[in-house]
Coordinates of C-alpha atoms in Angstrom, one line a residue:
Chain A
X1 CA 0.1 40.4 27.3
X2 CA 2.1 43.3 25.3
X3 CA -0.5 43.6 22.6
X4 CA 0.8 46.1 20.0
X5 CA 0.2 49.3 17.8
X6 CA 1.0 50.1 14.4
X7 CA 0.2 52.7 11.4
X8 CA -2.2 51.0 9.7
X9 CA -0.7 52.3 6.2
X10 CA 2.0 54.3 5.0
X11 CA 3.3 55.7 1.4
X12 CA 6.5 56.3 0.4
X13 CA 8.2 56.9 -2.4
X14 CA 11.5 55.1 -3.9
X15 CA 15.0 55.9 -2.6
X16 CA 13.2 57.4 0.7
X17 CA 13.9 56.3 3.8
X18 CA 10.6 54.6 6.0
X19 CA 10.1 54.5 9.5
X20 CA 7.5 52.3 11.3
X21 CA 6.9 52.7 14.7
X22 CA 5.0 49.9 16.9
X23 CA 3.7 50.5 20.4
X24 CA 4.0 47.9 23.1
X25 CA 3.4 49.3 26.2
X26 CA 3.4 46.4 28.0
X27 CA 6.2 44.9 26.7
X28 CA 7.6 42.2 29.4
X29 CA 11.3 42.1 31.1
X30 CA 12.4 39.2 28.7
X31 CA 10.3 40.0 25.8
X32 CA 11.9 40.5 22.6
X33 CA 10.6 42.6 19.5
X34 CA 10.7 41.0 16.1
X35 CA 9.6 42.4 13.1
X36 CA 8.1 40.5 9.7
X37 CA 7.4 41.4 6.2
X38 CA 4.4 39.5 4.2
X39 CA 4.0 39.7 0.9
X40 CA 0.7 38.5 -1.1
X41 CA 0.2 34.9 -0.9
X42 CA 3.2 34.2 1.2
X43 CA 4.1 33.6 4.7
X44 CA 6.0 36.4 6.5
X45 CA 9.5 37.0 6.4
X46 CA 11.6 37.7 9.5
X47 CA 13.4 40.8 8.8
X48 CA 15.0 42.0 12.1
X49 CA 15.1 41.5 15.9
X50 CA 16.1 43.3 18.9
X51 CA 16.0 43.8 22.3
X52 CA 17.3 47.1 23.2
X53 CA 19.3 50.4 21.7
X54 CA 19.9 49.8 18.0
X55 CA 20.3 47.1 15.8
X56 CA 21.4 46.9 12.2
X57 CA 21.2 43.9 9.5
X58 CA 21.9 44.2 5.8
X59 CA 17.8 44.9 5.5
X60 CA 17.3 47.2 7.9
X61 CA 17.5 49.1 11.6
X62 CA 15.7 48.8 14.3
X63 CA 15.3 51.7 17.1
X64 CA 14.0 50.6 20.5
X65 CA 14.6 53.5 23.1
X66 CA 15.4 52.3 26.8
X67 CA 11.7 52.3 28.1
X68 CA 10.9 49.9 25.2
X69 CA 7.5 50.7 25.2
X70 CA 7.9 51.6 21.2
X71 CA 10.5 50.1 18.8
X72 CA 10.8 51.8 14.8
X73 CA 11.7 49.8 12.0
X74 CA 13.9 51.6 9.8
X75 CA 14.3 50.8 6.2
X76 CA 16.7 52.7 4.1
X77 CA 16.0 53.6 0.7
X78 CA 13.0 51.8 0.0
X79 CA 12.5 50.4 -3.6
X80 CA 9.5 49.0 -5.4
X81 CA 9.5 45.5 -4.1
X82 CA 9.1 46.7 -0.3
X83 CA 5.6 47.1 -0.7
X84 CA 4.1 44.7 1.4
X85 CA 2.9 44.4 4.9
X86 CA 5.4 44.8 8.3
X87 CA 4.5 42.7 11.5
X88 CA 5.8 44.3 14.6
X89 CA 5.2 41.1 16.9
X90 CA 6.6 41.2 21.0
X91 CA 7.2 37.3 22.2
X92 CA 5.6 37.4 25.6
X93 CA 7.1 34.1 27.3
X94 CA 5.0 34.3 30.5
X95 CA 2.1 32.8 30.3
X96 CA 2.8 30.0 27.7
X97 CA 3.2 30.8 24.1
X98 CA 0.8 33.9 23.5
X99 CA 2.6 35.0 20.3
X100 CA 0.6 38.6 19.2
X101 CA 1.2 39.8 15.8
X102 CA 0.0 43.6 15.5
X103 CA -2.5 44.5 12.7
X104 CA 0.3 45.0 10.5
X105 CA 1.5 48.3 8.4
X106 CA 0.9 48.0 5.3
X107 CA 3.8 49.9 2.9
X108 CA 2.8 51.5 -0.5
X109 CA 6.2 52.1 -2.0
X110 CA 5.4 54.6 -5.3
X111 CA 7.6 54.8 -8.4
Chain V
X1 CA 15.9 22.8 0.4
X2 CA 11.9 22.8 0.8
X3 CA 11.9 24.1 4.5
X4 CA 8.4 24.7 5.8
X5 CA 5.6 23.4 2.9
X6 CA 2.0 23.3 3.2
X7 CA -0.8 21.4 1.4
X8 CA -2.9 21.9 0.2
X9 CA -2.6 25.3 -1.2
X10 CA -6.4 25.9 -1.9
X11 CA -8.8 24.1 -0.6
X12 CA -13.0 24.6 -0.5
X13 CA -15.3 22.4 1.7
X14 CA -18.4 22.6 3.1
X15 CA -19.9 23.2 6.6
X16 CA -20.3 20.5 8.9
X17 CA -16.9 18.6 6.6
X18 CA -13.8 17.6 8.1
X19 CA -10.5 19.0 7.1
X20 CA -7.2 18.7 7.3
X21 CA -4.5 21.0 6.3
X22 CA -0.7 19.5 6.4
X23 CA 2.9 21.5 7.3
X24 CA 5.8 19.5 6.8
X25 CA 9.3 20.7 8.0
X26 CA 12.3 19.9 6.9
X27 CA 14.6 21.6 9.8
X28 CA 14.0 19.3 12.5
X29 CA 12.8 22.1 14.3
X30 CA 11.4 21.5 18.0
X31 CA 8.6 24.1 18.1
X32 CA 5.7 24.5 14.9
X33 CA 2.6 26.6 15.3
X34 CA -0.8 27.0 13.2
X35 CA -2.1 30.6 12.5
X36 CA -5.3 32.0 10.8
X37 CA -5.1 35.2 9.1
X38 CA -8.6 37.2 8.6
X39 CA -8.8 40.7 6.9
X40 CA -8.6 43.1 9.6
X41 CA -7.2 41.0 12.8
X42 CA -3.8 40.1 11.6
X43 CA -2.1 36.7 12.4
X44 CA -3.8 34.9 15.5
X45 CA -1.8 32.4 17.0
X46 CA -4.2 28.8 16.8
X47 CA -2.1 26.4 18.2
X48 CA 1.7 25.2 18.7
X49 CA 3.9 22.5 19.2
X50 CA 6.9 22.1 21.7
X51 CA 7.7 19.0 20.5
X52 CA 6.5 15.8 19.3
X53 CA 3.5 14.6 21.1
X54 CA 3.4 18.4 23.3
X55 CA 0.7 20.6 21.9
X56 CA -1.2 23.5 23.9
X57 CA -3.8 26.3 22.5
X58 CA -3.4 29.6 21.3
X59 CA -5.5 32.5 21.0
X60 CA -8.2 31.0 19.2
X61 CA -8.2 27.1 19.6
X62 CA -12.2 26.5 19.2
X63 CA -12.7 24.3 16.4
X64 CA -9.6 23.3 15.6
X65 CA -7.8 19.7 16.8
X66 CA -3.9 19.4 15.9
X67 CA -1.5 16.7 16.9
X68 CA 2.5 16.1 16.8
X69 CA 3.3 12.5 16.5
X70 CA 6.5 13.5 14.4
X71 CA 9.0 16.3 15.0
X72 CA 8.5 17.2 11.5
X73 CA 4.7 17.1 11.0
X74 CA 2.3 20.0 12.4
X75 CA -1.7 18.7 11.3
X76 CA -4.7 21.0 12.1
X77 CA -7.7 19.2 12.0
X78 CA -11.4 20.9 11.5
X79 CA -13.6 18.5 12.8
X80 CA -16.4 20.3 11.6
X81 CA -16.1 22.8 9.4
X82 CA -18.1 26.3 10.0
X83 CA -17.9 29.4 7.2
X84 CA -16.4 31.3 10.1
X85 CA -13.1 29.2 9.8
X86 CA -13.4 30.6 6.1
X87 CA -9.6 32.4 6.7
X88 CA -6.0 31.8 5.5
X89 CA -4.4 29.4 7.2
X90 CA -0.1 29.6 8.3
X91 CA 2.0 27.3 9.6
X92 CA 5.5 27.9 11.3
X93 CA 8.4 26.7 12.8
X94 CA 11.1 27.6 15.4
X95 CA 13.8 25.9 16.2
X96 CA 14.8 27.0 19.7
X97 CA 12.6 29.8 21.3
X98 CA 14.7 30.3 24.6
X99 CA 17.3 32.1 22.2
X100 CA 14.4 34.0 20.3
X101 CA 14.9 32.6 17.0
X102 CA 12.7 33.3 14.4
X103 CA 9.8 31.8 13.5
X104 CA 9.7 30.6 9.5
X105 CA 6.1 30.4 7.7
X106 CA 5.0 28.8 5.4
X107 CA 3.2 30.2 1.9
X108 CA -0.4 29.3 3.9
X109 CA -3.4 27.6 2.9
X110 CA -6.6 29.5 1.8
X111 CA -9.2 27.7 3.1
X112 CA -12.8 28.6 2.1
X113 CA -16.0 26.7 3.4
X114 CA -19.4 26.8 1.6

């Protein structure tokens, strides 16, 4: 099972750029990598998904090099209302559904 | 458009109780799933749903009892209630999982038992 790794916090300020980088090195052939943002008193929020090289979406990038054994979630210019906490979960389909959500990261975005 | 709902919102019991907590999706979605979320250990996956009637355990079934008799309608039942199931509780849905789609939460139900 590709459990994963994550920052446990981070700060940034507004306008900056954040990276978040998750470790999964166990991550399986078909596995995907999904990442999540959870506000207070909500559910998460699927923000982006990918499988290999780059991928882009109006929210944000994702960076998985070839090995996949890491995967950085990239969000541009980061205002007030990102603070919240980012899920880097890896669907592991063998087994059954064993869906592992990291710890979390949990972004303090400053003023 | 009320997607993926959860009731109740709050809810306090006490040990030895049972209770149920409700997800309702409106998506027609084939797979659901039940998640508890304690301070320091993330989301754990409790159960899920394939379909209607199809139901296997997660990472943390103990104490817990769901069933699916509708595509639409994900129960998790505590038979007996125990403070350690004192934890947010999420429900989601996906509706094909083959083609990696997402999973969509609900806002949870914060559960606490006395």
């Amino acid at each position: 099972l590709a459990k994963t790794t994550q920052p446990i916090s981070m700060d940034s300020y507004e306008g900056q750029e954040v990276n978040i980088t998750c470790s999964h090195n166990n991550i399986a052939t078909n596995d995907y990598i999904t990442w999540y943002q959870q506000f207070p008193s909500q559910g998460p929020r699927f923000i982006i998904q990918g499988y290999k090289t780059k991928v882009t979406n109006e929210v944000a990038s994702l960076f998985i090099p070839a090995d996949r054994k890491s995967s950085t979630l990239s969000l541009p210019r980061v205002s007030l209302s990102d603070t919240a906490v980012y899920y880097c979960l890896v669907d592991a389909n063998t087994g059954g559904f064993k869906t592992i959500f990291g710890a979390g990261t949990r972004l303090f975005v400053k003023a | 458009d009320a997607g993926i709902t959860q009731s109740p919102r709050y809810k306090i019991t006490e040990t030895g109780r049972q209770v149920t907590l409700m997800c309702h999706q409106t998506w027609s979605h084939s797979y659901m799933f039940w998640y508890r979320q304690d301070l320091g250990h993330g989301l754990r996956l409790i159960y899920y749903s394939a379909a209607a009637d199809i139901t296997d355990k997660g990472e943390v079934p103990d104490g817990y009892v769901v069933s699916r008799s509708k595509t639409e309608n994900f129960p998790l039942t505590l038979e007996s209630a125990t403070r350690s199931q004192t934890s947010v509780y999420f429900c989601a849905s996906q509706g094909d999982r083959y083609s990696n789609q997402p999973q969509h939460f609900g806002d949870g139900t914060r559960l606490s038992i006395l």
